[in-house]
N, C-alpha and C. Protein backbone atom coordinates (compact mmCIF):
# COMPACT_ATOMS: atom_id res chain seq x y z
N UNK A 1 69.80 105.84 91.85
CA UNK A 1 69.08 105.52 93.06
C UNK A 1 68.40 106.79 93.55
N UNK A 2 67.13 106.71 93.88
CA UNK A 2 66.42 107.90 94.35
C UNK A 2 66.84 108.22 95.78
N UNK A 3 66.63 109.47 96.18
CA UNK A 3 66.99 109.90 97.52
C UNK A 3 66.24 109.11 98.59
N UNK A 4 64.97 108.77 98.32
CA UNK A 4 64.18 108.01 99.29
C UNK A 4 64.77 106.62 99.50
N UNK A 5 65.15 105.95 98.42
CA UNK A 5 65.74 104.62 98.53
C UNK A 5 67.09 104.68 99.23
N UNK A 6 67.87 105.70 98.93
CA UNK A 6 69.18 105.85 99.55
C UNK A 6 69.02 106.07 101.05
N UNK A 7 68.09 106.95 101.44
CA UNK A 7 67.85 107.21 102.86
C UNK A 7 67.37 105.94 103.57
N UNK A 8 66.53 105.18 102.92
CA UNK A 8 66.06 103.92 103.50
C UNK A 8 67.21 102.95 103.70
N UNK A 9 68.11 102.91 102.73
CA UNK A 9 69.28 102.05 102.84
C UNK A 9 70.14 102.47 104.03
N UNK A 10 70.34 103.78 104.21
CA UNK A 10 71.13 104.29 105.33
C UNK A 10 70.50 103.88 106.65
N UNK A 11 69.20 103.96 106.74
CA UNK A 11 68.50 103.57 107.97
C UNK A 11 68.67 102.09 108.29
N UNK A 12 68.89 101.27 107.29
CA UNK A 12 69.00 99.83 107.49
C UNK A 12 70.45 99.36 107.64
N UNK A 13 71.40 100.26 107.49
CA UNK A 13 72.81 99.88 107.64
C UNK A 13 73.10 99.45 109.07
N UNK A 14 73.76 98.34 109.23
CA UNK A 14 74.22 97.90 110.54
C UNK A 14 75.64 98.40 110.76
N UNK A 15 76.11 98.41 111.99
CA UNK A 15 77.50 98.80 112.22
C UNK A 15 78.48 97.92 111.44
N UNK A 16 78.18 96.65 111.28
CA UNK A 16 79.05 95.76 110.52
C UNK A 16 79.08 96.15 109.03
N UNK A 17 77.93 96.50 108.50
CA UNK A 17 77.86 96.93 107.09
C UNK A 17 78.62 98.24 106.91
N UNK A 18 78.47 99.14 107.87
CA UNK A 18 79.17 100.43 107.86
C UNK A 18 80.68 100.19 107.82
N UNK A 19 81.18 99.31 108.69
CA UNK A 19 82.60 99.00 108.72
C UNK A 19 83.07 98.38 107.40
N UNK A 20 82.22 97.54 106.80
CA UNK A 20 82.54 96.94 105.51
C UNK A 20 82.65 97.98 104.41
N UNK A 21 81.74 98.96 104.42
CA UNK A 21 81.79 100.03 103.43
C UNK A 21 83.05 100.87 103.62
N UNK A 22 83.38 101.17 104.88
CA UNK A 22 84.59 101.94 105.16
C UNK A 22 85.83 101.21 104.64
N UNK A 23 85.88 99.93 104.90
CA UNK A 23 87.02 99.12 104.45
C UNK A 23 87.12 99.11 102.92
N UNK A 24 85.97 98.99 102.27
CA UNK A 24 85.94 99.00 100.81
C UNK A 24 86.45 100.31 100.23
N UNK A 25 86.04 101.42 100.83
CA UNK A 25 86.50 102.73 100.36
C UNK A 25 88.00 102.88 100.61
N UNK A 26 88.44 102.44 101.79
CA UNK A 26 89.87 102.55 102.12
C UNK A 26 90.74 101.76 101.15
N UNK A 27 90.32 100.53 100.85
CA UNK A 27 91.13 99.65 99.99
C UNK A 27 90.82 99.80 98.51
N UNK A 28 89.63 100.34 98.20
CA UNK A 28 89.25 100.47 96.80
C UNK A 28 88.75 99.17 96.20
N UNK A 29 88.41 98.21 97.06
CA UNK A 29 87.90 96.94 96.54
C UNK A 29 86.96 96.29 97.55
N UNK A 30 86.14 95.41 97.03
CA UNK A 30 85.20 94.65 97.84
C UNK A 30 85.93 93.50 98.52
N UNK A 31 85.32 92.90 99.55
CA UNK A 31 85.99 91.78 100.24
C UNK A 31 86.40 90.63 99.31
N UNK A 32 85.68 90.45 98.20
CA UNK A 32 86.03 89.37 97.27
C UNK A 32 87.14 89.76 96.29
N UNK A 33 87.67 90.99 96.45
CA UNK A 33 88.78 91.42 95.62
C UNK A 33 88.41 92.24 94.40
N UNK A 34 87.11 92.30 94.07
CA UNK A 34 86.71 93.12 92.92
C UNK A 34 86.91 94.60 93.23
N UNK A 35 87.39 95.35 92.26
CA UNK A 35 87.64 96.78 92.41
C UNK A 35 86.33 97.56 92.42
N UNK A 36 86.24 98.55 93.32
CA UNK A 36 85.09 99.46 93.32
C UNK A 36 85.23 100.42 92.16
N UNK A 37 84.14 100.66 91.46
CA UNK A 37 84.16 101.69 90.42
C UNK A 37 84.15 103.05 91.13
N UNK A 38 84.45 104.10 90.41
CA UNK A 38 84.46 105.43 91.02
C UNK A 38 83.06 105.79 91.53
N UNK A 39 82.03 105.37 90.82
CA UNK A 39 80.65 105.63 91.26
C UNK A 39 80.33 104.86 92.54
N UNK A 40 80.77 103.60 92.61
CA UNK A 40 80.55 102.80 93.81
C UNK A 40 81.28 103.41 95.01
N UNK A 41 82.48 103.84 94.78
CA UNK A 41 83.27 104.44 95.86
C UNK A 41 82.60 105.71 96.35
N UNK A 42 82.11 106.52 95.44
CA UNK A 42 81.42 107.76 95.79
C UNK A 42 80.16 107.47 96.61
N UNK A 43 79.35 106.50 96.16
CA UNK A 43 78.13 106.15 96.88
C UNK A 43 78.43 105.56 98.25
N UNK A 44 79.45 104.73 98.34
CA UNK A 44 79.84 104.15 99.63
C UNK A 44 80.29 105.25 100.59
N UNK A 45 81.07 106.18 100.10
CA UNK A 45 81.54 107.28 100.94
C UNK A 45 80.38 108.12 101.42
N UNK A 46 79.43 108.41 100.55
CA UNK A 46 78.25 109.17 100.96
C UNK A 46 77.47 108.41 102.02
N UNK A 47 77.32 107.10 101.85
CA UNK A 47 76.60 106.28 102.84
C UNK A 47 77.33 106.30 104.18
N UNK A 48 78.66 106.23 104.16
CA UNK A 48 79.46 106.27 105.38
C UNK A 48 79.24 107.58 106.11
N UNK A 49 79.33 108.69 105.39
CA UNK A 49 79.18 110.01 106.00
C UNK A 49 77.78 110.20 106.57
N UNK A 50 76.77 109.75 105.85
CA UNK A 50 75.40 109.88 106.35
C UNK A 50 75.17 108.99 107.56
N UNK A 51 75.74 107.78 107.55
CA UNK A 51 75.62 106.88 108.70
C UNK A 51 76.24 107.54 109.93
N UNK A 52 77.43 108.12 109.77
CA UNK A 52 78.12 108.75 110.88
C UNK A 52 77.31 109.91 111.44
N UNK A 53 76.71 110.70 110.58
CA UNK A 53 75.89 111.83 111.04
C UNK A 53 74.63 111.33 111.75
N UNK A 54 73.98 110.33 111.19
CA UNK A 54 72.74 109.80 111.75
C UNK A 54 72.96 109.15 113.11
N UNK A 55 74.09 108.50 113.29
CA UNK A 55 74.36 107.75 114.51
C UNK A 55 75.29 108.51 115.48
N UNK A 56 75.44 109.80 115.24
CA UNK A 56 76.22 110.66 116.13
C UNK A 56 77.59 110.08 116.47
N UNK A 57 78.30 109.62 115.45
CA UNK A 57 79.65 109.14 115.64
C UNK A 57 80.51 110.32 116.13
N UNK A 58 81.32 110.08 117.14
CA UNK A 58 82.16 111.15 117.70
C UNK A 58 83.00 111.78 116.59
N UNK A 59 83.13 113.10 116.61
CA UNK A 59 83.88 113.79 115.54
C UNK A 59 85.25 113.21 115.27
N UNK A 60 85.98 112.84 116.33
CA UNK A 60 87.33 112.32 116.12
C UNK A 60 87.33 110.91 115.52
N UNK A 61 86.18 110.25 115.47
CA UNK A 61 86.06 108.93 114.87
C UNK A 61 85.50 108.96 113.45
N UNK A 62 85.08 110.14 112.99
CA UNK A 62 84.45 110.26 111.67
C UNK A 62 85.46 110.17 110.54
N UNK A 63 84.96 109.72 109.42
CA UNK A 63 85.76 109.64 108.21
C UNK A 63 86.25 111.03 107.83
N UNK A 64 87.54 111.14 107.57
CA UNK A 64 88.12 112.40 107.14
C UNK A 64 88.49 113.35 108.26
N UNK A 65 88.33 112.92 109.52
CA UNK A 65 88.66 113.79 110.65
C UNK A 65 90.16 114.10 110.66
N UNK A 66 90.48 115.36 110.90
CA UNK A 66 91.87 115.78 111.03
C UNK A 66 92.06 116.27 112.46
N UNK A 67 92.99 115.66 113.18
CA UNK A 67 93.27 116.05 114.55
C UNK A 67 94.02 117.37 114.54
N UNK A 68 93.37 118.42 114.97
CA UNK A 68 93.98 119.75 114.96
C UNK A 68 94.79 120.00 116.22
N UNK A 69 94.81 119.05 117.14
CA UNK A 69 95.54 119.25 118.39
C UNK A 69 96.79 118.38 118.46
N UNK A 70 97.24 117.93 117.33
CA UNK A 70 98.44 117.10 117.29
C UNK A 70 99.70 117.93 117.17
N UNK A 71 100.69 117.34 116.65
CA UNK A 71 102.01 117.94 116.48
C UNK A 71 101.91 119.25 115.70
N UNK A 72 102.53 120.30 116.23
CA UNK A 72 102.58 121.57 115.52
C UNK A 72 101.37 122.45 115.72
N UNK A 73 100.46 122.08 116.64
CA UNK A 73 99.27 122.88 116.91
C UNK A 73 99.26 123.34 118.35
N UNK A 74 98.65 124.50 118.59
CA UNK A 74 98.50 124.95 119.97
C UNK A 74 97.24 124.33 120.56
N UNK A 75 96.86 124.74 121.76
CA UNK A 75 95.71 124.11 122.42
C UNK A 75 94.39 124.42 121.74
N UNK A 76 94.36 125.38 120.83
CA UNK A 76 93.14 125.73 120.11
C UNK A 76 93.09 125.14 118.72
N UNK A 77 94.07 124.31 118.38
CA UNK A 77 94.09 123.67 117.08
C UNK A 77 94.70 124.50 115.99
N UNK A 78 95.29 125.64 116.35
CA UNK A 78 95.91 126.50 115.36
C UNK A 78 97.33 126.04 115.09
N UNK A 79 97.70 126.04 113.83
CA UNK A 79 99.06 125.63 113.46
C UNK A 79 100.07 126.65 113.95
N UNK A 80 101.21 126.16 114.35
CA UNK A 80 102.29 127.03 114.79
C UNK A 80 103.52 126.77 113.95
N UNK A 81 104.44 127.70 113.96
CA UNK A 81 105.69 127.51 113.26
C UNK A 81 105.60 127.88 111.80
N UNK A 82 106.51 127.31 111.02
CA UNK A 82 106.57 127.63 109.60
C UNK A 82 105.32 127.16 108.88
N UNK A 83 104.92 127.92 107.89
CA UNK A 83 103.78 127.51 107.07
C UNK A 83 104.28 126.71 105.88
N UNK A 84 103.39 125.99 105.29
CA UNK A 84 103.72 125.18 104.11
C UNK A 84 103.26 125.92 102.88
N UNK A 85 104.09 125.99 101.89
CA UNK A 85 103.73 126.62 100.63
C UNK A 85 103.66 125.53 99.58
N UNK A 86 102.50 125.38 98.97
CA UNK A 86 102.29 124.37 97.94
C UNK A 86 102.65 124.94 96.58
N UNK A 87 103.41 124.20 95.82
CA UNK A 87 103.75 124.62 94.47
C UNK A 87 103.36 123.51 93.51
N UNK A 88 103.00 123.89 92.32
CA UNK A 88 102.63 122.91 91.29
C UNK A 88 103.77 122.67 90.35
């Protein structure tokens, strides 16, 4: 899909279509139960992110938002206490 066609598609997305794409990415399948391919999932996610940017969705409502002011954070969003060490 060319960038121009993709941008045009983003401009025509309705909030209902946006919610449907989000649901599909979350579940990994379309409403009829068919599984999204990895390419479909990637394109849907890109469409979701572009829709959110274009429509000024509040940061805390955006896909992938991490609340930095929750448990274990100070008022500036900095982690407090023990750090986590990841091992493979």
